[in-house]
Coordinates of C-alpha atoms and ligand atoms in Angstrom, one line a residue:
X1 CA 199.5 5.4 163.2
X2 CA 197.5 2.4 162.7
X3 CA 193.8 2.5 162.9
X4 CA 192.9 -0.2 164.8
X5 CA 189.9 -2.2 165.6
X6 CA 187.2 -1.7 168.0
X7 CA 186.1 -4.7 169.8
X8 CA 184.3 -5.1 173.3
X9 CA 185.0 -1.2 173.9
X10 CA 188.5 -1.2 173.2
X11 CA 190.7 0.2 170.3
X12 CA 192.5 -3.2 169.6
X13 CA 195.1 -4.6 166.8
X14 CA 194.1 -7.5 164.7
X15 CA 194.8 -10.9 166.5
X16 CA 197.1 -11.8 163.3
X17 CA 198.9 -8.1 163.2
X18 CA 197.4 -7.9 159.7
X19 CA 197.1 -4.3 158.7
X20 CA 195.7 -2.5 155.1
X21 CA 196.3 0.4 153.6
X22 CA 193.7 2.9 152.6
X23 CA 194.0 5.4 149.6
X24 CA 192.8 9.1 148.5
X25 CA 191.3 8.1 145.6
X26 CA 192.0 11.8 143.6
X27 CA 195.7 11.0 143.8
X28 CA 196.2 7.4 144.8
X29 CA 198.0 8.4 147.7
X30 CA 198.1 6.4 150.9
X31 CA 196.0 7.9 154.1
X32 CA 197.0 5.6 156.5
X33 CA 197.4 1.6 157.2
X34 CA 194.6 0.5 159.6
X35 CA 193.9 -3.2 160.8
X36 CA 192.5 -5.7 159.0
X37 CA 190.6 -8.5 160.9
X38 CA 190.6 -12.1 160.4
X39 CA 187.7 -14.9 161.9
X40 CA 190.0 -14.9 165.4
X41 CA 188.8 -11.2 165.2
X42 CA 185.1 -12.2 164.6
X43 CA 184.7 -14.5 167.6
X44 CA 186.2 -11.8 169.3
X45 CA 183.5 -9.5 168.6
X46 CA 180.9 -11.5 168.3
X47 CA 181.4 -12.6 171.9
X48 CA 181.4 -9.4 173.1
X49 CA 178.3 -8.4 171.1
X50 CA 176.3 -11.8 172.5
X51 CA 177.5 -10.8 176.1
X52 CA 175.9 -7.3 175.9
X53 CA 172.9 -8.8 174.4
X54 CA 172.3 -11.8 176.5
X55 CA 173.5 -10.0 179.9
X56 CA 172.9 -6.9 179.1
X57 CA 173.1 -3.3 179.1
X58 CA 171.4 -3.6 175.6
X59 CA 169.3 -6.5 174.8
X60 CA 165.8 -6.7 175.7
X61 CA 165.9 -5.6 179.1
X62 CA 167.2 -2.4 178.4
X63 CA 165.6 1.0 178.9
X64 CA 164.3 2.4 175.9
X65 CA 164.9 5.9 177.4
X66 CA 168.6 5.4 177.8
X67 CA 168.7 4.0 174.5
X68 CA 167.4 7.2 173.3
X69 CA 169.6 9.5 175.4
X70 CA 172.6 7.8 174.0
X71 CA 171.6 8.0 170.1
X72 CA 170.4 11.7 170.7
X73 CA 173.9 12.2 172.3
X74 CA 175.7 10.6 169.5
X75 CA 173.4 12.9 166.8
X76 CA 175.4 15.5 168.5
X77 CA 178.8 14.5 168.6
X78 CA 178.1 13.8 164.7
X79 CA 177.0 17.9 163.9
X80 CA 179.5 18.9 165.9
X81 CA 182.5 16.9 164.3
X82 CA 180.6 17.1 160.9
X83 CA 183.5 18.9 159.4
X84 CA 186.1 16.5 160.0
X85 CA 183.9 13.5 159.3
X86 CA 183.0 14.9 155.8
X87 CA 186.9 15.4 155.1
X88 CA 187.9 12.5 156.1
X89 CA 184.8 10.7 154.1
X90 CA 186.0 12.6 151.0
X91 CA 189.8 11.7 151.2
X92 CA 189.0 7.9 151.5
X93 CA 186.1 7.6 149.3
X94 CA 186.4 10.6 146.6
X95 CA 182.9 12.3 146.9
X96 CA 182.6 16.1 146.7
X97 CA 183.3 17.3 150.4
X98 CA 180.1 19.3 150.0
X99 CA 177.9 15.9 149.7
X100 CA 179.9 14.3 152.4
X101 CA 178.8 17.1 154.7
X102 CA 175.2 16.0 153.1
X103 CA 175.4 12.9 154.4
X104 CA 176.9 13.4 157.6
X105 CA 173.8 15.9 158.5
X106 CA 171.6 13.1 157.1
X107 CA 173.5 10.5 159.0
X108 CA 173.1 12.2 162.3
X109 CA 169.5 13.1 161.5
X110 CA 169.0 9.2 161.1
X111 CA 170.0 8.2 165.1
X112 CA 167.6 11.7 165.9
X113 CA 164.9 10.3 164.1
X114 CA 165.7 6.2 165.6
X115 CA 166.6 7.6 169.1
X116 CA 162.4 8.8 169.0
X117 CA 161.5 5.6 168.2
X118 CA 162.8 3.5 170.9
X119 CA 160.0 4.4 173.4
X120 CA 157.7 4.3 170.8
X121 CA 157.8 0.7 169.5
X122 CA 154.5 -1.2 171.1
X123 CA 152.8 -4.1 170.2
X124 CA 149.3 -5.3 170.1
X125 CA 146.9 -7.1 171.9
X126 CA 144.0 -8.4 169.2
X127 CA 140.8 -9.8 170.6
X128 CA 141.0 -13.3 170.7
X129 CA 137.8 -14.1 172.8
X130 CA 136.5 -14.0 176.7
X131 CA 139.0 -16.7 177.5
X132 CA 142.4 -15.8 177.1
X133 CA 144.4 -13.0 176.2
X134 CA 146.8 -12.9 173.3
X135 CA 150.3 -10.7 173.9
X136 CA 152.2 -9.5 170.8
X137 CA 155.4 -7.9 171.8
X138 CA 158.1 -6.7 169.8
X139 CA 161.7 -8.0 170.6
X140 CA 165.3 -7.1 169.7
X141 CA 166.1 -9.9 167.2
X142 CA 170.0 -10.0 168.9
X143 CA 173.0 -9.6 167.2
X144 CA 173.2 -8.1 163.8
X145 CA 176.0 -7.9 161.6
X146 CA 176.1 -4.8 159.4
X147 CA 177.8 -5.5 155.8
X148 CA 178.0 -1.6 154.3
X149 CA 179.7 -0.4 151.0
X150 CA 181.9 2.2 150.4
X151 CA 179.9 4.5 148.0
X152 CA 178.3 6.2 151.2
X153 CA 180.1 4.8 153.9
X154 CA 179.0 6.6 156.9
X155 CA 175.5 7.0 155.5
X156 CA 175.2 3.2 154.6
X157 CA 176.9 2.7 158.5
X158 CA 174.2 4.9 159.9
X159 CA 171.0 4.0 158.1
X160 CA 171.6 0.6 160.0
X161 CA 173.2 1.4 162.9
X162 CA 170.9 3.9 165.1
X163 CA 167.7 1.2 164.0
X164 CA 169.6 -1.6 165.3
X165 CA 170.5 0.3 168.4
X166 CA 167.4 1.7 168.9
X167 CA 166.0 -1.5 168.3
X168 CA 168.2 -2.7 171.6
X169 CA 170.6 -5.0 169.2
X170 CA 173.5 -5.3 169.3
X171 CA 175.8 -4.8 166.3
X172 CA 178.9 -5.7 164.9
X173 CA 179.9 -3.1 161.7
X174 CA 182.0 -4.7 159.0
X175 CA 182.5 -1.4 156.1
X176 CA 184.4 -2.1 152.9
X177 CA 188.1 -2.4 152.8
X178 CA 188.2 0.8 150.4
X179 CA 186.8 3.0 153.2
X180 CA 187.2 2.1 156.4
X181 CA 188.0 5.6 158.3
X182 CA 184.5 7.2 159.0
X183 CA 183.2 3.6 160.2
X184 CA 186.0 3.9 162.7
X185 CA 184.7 7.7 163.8
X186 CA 181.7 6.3 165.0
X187 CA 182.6 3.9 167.0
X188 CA 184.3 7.0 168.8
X189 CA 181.2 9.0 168.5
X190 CA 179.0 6.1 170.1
X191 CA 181.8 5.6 172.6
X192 CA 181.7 9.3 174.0
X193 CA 178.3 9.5 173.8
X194 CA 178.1 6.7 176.5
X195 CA 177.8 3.4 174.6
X196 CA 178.8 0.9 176.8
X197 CA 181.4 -1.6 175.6
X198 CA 180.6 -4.7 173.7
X199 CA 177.1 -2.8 172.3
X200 CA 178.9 -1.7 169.1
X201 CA 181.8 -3.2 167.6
X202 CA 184.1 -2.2 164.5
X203 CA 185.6 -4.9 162.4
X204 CA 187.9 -4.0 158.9
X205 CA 188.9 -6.1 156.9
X206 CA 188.1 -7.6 153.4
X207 CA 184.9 -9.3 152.8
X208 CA 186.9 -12.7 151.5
X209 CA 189.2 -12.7 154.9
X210 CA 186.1 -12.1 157.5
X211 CA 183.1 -11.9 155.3
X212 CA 182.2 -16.2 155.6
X213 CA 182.9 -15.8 159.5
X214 CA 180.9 -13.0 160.4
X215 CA 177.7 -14.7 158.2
X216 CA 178.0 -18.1 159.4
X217 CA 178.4 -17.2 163.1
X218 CA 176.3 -19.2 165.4
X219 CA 176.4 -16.7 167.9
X220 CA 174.9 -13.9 165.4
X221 CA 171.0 -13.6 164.8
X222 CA 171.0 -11.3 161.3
X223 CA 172.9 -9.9 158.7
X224 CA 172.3 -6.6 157.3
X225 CA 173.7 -6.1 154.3
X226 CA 174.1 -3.6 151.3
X227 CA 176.4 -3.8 148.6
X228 CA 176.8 -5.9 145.4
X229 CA 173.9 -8.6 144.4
X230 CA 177.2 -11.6 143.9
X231 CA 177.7 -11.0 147.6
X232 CA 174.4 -10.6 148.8
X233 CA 173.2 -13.9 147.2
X234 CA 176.2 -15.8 148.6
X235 CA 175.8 -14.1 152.0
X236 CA 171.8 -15.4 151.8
X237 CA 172.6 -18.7 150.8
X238 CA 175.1 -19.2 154.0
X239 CA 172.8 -16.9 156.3
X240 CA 170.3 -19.9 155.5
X241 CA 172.0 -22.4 156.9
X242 CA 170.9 -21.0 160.4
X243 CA 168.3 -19.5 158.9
X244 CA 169.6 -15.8 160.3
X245 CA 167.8 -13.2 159.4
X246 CA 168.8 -11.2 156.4
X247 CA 168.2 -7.8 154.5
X248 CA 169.6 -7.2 151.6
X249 CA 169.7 -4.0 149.5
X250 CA 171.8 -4.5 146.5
X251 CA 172.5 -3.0 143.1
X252 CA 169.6 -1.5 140.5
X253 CA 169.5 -0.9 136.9
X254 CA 167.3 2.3 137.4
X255 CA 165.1 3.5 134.5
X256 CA 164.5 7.1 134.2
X257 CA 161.5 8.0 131.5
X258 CA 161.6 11.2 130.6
X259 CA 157.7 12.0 129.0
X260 CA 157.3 15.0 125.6
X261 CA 154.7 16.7 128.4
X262 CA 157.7 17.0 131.4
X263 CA 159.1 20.5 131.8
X264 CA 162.0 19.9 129.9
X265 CA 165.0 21.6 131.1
X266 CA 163.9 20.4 135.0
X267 CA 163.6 17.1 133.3
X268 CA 167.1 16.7 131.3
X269 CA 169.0 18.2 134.4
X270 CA 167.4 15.7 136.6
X271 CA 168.1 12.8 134.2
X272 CA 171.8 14.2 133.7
X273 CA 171.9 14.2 137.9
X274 CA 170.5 10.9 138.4
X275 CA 173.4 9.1 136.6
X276 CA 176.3 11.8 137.4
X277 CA 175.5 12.4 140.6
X278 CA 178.4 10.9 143.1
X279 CA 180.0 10.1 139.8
X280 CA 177.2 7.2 139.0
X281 CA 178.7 5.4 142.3
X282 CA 175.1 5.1 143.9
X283 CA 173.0 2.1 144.1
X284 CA 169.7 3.7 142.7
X285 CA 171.6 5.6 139.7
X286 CA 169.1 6.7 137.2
X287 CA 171.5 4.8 134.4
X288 CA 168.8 3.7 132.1
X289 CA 167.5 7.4 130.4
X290 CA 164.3 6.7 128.4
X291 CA 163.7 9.6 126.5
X292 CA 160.4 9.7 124.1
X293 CA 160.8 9.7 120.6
X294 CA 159.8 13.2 119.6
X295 CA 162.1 15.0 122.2
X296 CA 164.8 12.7 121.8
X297 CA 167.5 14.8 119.9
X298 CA 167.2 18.0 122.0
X299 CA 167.3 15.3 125.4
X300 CA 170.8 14.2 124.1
X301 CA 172.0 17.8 123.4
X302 CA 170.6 18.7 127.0
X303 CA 172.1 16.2 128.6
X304 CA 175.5 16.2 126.8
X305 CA 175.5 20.1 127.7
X306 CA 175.0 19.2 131.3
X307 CA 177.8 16.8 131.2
X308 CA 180.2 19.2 129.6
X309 CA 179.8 21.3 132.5
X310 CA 180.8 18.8 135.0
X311 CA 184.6 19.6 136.4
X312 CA 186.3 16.2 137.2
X313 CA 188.8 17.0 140.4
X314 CA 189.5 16.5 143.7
X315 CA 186.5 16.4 145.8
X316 CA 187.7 18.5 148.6
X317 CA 188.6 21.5 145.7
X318 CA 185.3 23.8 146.3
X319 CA 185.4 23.8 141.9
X320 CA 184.6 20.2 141.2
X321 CA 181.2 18.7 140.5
X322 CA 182.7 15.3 140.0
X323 CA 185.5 13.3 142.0
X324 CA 187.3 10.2 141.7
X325 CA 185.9 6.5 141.4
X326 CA 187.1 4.6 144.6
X327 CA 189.6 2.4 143.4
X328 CA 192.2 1.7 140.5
X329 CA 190.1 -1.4 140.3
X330 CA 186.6 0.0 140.0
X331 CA 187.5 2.3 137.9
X332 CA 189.0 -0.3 135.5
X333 CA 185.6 -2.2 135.5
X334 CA 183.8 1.2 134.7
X335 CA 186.3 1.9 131.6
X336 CA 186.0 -1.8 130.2
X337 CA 182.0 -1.2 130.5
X338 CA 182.9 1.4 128.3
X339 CA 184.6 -0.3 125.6
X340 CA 182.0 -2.6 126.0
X341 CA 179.1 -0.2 125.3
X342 CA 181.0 1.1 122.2
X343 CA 181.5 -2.5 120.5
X344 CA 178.0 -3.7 121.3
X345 CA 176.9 -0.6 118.8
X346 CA 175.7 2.0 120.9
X347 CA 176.3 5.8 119.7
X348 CA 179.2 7.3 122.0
X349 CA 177.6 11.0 121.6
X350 CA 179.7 12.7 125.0
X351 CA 183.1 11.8 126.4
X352 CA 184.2 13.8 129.3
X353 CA 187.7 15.3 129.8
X354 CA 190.0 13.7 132.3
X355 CA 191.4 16.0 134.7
X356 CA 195.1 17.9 133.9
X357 CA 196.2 18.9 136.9
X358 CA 199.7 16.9 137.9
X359 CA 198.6 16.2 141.3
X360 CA 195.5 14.1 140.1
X361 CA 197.6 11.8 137.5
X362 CA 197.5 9.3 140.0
X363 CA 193.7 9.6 141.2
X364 CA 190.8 7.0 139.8
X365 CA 189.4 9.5 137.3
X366 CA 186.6 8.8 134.9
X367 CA 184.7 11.1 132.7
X368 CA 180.8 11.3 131.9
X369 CA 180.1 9.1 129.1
X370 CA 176.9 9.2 127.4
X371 CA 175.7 6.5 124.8
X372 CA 172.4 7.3 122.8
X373 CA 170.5 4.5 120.8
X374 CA 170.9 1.8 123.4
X375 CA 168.8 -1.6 123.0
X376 CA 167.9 -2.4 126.3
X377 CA 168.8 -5.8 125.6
X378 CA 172.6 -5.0 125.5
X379 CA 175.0 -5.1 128.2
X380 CA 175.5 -1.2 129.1
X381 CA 171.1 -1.7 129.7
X382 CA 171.4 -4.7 131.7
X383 CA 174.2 -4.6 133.9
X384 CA 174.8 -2.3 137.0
X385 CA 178.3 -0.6 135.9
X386 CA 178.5 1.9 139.2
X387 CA 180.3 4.8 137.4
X388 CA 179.2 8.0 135.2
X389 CA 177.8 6.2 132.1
X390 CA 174.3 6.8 130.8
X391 CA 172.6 5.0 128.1
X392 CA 170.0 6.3 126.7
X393 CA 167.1 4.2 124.9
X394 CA 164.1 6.0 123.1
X395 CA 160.6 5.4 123.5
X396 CA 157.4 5.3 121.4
X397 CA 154.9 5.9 123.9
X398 CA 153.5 4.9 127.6
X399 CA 153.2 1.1 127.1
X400 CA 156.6 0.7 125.4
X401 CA 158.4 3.0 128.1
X402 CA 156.7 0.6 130.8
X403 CA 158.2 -2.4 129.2
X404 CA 161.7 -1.4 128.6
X405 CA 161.8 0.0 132.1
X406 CA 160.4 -3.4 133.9
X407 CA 163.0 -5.3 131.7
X408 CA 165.9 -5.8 134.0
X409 CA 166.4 -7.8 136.6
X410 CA 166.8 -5.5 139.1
X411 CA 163.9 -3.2 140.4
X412 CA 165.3 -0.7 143.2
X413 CA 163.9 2.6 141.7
X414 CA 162.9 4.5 139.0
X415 CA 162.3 8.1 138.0
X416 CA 159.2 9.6 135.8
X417 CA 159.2 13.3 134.1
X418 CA 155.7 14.3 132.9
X419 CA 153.2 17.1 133.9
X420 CA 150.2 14.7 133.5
X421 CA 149.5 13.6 136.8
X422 CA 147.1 10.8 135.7
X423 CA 150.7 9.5 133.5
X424 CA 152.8 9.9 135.8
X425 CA 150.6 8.1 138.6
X426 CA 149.5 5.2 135.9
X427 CA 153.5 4.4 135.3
X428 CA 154.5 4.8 138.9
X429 CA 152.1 1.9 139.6
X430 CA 153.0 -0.4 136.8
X431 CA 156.4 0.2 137.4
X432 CA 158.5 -2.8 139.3
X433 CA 160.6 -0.8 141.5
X434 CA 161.1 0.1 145.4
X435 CA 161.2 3.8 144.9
X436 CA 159.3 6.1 142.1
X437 CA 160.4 9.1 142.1
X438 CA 157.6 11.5 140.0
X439 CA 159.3 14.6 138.9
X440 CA 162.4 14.1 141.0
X441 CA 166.0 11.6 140.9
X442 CA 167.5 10.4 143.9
X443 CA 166.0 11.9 147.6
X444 CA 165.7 9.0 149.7
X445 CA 164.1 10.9 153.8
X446 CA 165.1 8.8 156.4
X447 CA 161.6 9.0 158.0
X448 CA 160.5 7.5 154.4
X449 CA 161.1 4.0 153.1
X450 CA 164.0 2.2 151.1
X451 CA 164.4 -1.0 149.2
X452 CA 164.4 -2.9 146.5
X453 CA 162.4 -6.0 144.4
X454 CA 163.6 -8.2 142.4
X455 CA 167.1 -9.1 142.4
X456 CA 168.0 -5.6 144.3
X457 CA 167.3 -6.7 147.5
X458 CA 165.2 -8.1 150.0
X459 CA 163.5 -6.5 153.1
X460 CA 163.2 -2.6 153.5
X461 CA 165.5 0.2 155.2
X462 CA 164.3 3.8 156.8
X463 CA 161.5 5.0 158.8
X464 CA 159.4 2.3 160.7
X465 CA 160.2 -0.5 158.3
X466 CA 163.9 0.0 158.8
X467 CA 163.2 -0.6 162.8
X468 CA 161.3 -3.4 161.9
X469 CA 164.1 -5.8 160.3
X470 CA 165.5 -5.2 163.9
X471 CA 162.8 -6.7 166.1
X472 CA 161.1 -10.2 166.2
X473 CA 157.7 -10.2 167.6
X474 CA 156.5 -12.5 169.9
X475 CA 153.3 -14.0 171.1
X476 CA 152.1 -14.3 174.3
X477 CA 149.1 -16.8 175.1
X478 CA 146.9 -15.8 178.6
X479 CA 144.9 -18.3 179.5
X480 CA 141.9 -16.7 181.4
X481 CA 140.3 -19.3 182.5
X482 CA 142.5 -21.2 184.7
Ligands
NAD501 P1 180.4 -5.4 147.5 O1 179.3 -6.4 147.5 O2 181.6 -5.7 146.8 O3 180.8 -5.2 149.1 C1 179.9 -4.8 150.0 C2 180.4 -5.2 151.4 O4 180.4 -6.7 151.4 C3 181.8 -4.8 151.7 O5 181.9 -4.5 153.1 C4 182.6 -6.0 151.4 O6 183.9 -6.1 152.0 C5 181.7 -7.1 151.9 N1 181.9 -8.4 151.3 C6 182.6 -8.8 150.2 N2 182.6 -10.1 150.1 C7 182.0 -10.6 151.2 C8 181.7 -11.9 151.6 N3 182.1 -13.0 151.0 N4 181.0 -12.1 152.8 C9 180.6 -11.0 153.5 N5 180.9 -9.7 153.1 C10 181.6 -9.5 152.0 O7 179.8 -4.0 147.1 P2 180.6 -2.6 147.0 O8 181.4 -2.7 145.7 O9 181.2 -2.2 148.3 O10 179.3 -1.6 146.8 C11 178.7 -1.4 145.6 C12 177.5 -2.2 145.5 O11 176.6 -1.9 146.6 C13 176.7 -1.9 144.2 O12 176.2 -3.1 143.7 C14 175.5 -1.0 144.7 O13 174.4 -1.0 143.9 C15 175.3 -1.6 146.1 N6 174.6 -0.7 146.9 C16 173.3 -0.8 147.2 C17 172.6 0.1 148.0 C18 171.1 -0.1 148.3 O14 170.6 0.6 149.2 N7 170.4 -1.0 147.6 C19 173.3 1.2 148.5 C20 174.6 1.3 148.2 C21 175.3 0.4 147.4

């Protein structure tokens, strides 16, 4: 069977018959074929998006309530197919099956938590003097394209769908040619929870077949995008053209700085989770580890320890800690990053074992790699390599640890161990990052805040701010005097 498309409320093949194939990353097997769009595709939906915006039943005359009831409906459909979501997230993407059931609770949690806020989004009415009266009302901005990745691809889906919805956009969903399946799911869930047609609409295909047609659209308002900082600065430059409105949350270089004064084991486990965690194929990867001088031997011994622990397998086995990388091909770029980190002089001090078993020959395995005695000036320091590879730099003391972190051009988060709360407040705020985590790697609540400066990203994802790259807000002018 061929997954198809979902356009306009119905399950639809691609207007050129062009089809994919999608593969189990553990063993490089092939799942299934599914249909691969093409710009014939995109008017399609677009069309169908603009219609349900413009005429309705979503759009800005729509009733918050029913918003609601639908997204609280679809929450529901989500817990109760969570198992077979999470399998089939793990067979396409790799990820342990017991953090695809993570993310599928999350995920659900997220249109919960957006569903509350559709009949809570009011404006303002500031006092502008005896006579008139100035209206500022919030607006769905209209149709939205969603660009997701596949490192969390029903997470990624969800963190913009249910505040687009809930917004009253409507939404077109492109996910990445590696992982189409769970995108697919919820376009079923939203269906049977009573999403009319046209509101939501799923488009595969690869981002160089569809990608330029979906951004440069007339007939779409904004593009919500996460994935790589090459695409999301050509997808800006063409969204300008119209001047769309765009959010982008793109790659990081995260620093982690682990202070003499943290409590030490909690501190080198957290470091060691912050890179390994997902295999290293997360956007906020603590992949920088500054360690301070004076517990820097004992932090690579800790951390290499950790590492040796990790079992590399398939992540639906209940025994592995670490899958597969997505793809033959990002797997490749991890290993040359490798080779690069161990020409540009950097001490190799752990290499994991790749996995034995016959059955995973064929999957996209690679093992934790840990290089000590980085110069953050090298590559490995600089550049966002998206696998299991930690380079750790040392440190002298709080000034030279707040320098080596801010040097990068990317700023999504960072992570600070220390029991000084007056430290670890000081070098939160000098930090240049979205997220500073104190004590902690990687928990990102919905109800919270997401997004990075810099070069990773612009705009802001979760909780209210999330809602908010959905809605334009509009002035109205009362003259009282007339
Ligand atoms: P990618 O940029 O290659 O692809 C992301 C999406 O863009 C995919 O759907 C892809 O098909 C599409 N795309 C590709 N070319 C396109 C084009 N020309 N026009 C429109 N769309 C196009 O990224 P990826 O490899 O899927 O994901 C990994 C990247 O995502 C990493 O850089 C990671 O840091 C980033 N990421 C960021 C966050 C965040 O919240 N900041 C979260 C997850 C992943």
């Amino acid at each position: 069977m061929t997954a198809q498309l979902y356009i306009d409320g119905s399950w639809t093949d691609a207007a050129q018959g062009r089809t994919l194939e999608t593969l189990n990353p553990a063993t490089g097997e092939v799942i299934t074929e599914y249909a691969a769009g093409s710009p014939a595709d995109v008017d399609r939906a677009v069309a169908a998006a603009r219609k349900a915006f413009d005429e309705g039943p979503w759009g800005p005359d729509s009733s918050p309530r029913e918003r609601a009831t639908i997204l609280f409906r679809a929450a529901e459909i989500m817990r109760r197919d969570k198992e077979k979501l999470a399998e089939m997230e793990t067979r396409d993407n790799g990820k342990l099956y017991s953090d695809a059931l993570e993310d599928i609770s999350e995920s659900a949690f997220m249109f919960e938590y957006y569903a509350g806020w559709t009949t809570k989004v009011a404006g303002s009415i500031p006092p502008v003097g005896p006579e008139a009266m100035s209206l500022i009302i919030k607006e769905p901005v209209g149709v939205a394209v969603l660009i997701t990745p596949w490192n969390y691809p029903v997470l990624m889906a969800s963190q913009k769908i249910a505040p687009a919805l809930a917004a009253g956009c409507t939404a077109i969903l492109k996910p990445a040619s590696p992982t189409p399946l769970t995108s697919l799911e919820l376009a079923r869930i939203l269906e049977e929870a009573g999403l009319p047609a046209g509101v939501f609409n799923v488009l595969n295909g690869t981002g160089s077949s569809i990608g330029d047609a979906l951004v440069t659209h007339p007939g779409v308002d904004k593009i919500s995008f996460t994935g790589s900082d090459e695409v999301g600065k050509r997808i800006t430059k063409l969204a300008a053209e119209s001047m769309k409105r765009v959010t982008m949350e793109l790659g990081g270089k995260s620093p982690n700085l682990v202070f003499s004064d943290a409590t030490l084991d909690e501190a080198y486990e957290g470091s060691a989770v912050g890179i390994f965690y997902n295999q290293g194929e997360v956007c906020s990867a603590g992949s920088r580890v500054l360690v301070e001088r004076s517990i820097y031997d004992e932090a690579l011994e800790a951390m290499s320890r950790y590492a040796a622990g990790l079992k590399l397998g398939d992540g639906m086995d209940p025994e592995t800690t670490m899958g597969p990388l997505v793809t033959a091909e990002h797997r490749d770029r991890v290993q040359k990053y490798i080779e690069i980190g161990k020409e540009s002089g950097a001490r190799l001090v752990f290499e994991g074992d790749m996995p034995t078993t016959p059955d995973l020959l064929g999957g996209y395995f690679v093992p934790p790699t840990i290089f000590a005695d980085v110069d953050n000036q090298m590559t490995i320091a600089q550049e966002e390599i998206f696998g299991p590879v930690m380079a750790v730099i040392p440190f002298a003391d709080v000034d030279e640890a707040i320098s080596i972190a801010n040097d990068s051009i990317f700023g999504l988060a960072a992570s600070v161990w220390t029991n000084d709360i007056t430290k670890a407040l000081k070098v939160s705020k000098a930090l240049r990052a979205g997220i500073v985590w104190i004590n902690d790697t990687q928990p990102a609540p919905s109800e919270a805040m997401w997004g990075g400066y810099k070069q990773s990203g612009v705009g802001r994802e979760l909780g209210p701010w999330g809602l908010e790259s959905f809605l334009e807000t509009k002035h109205i002018y009362v003259n009282l005097e007339g």
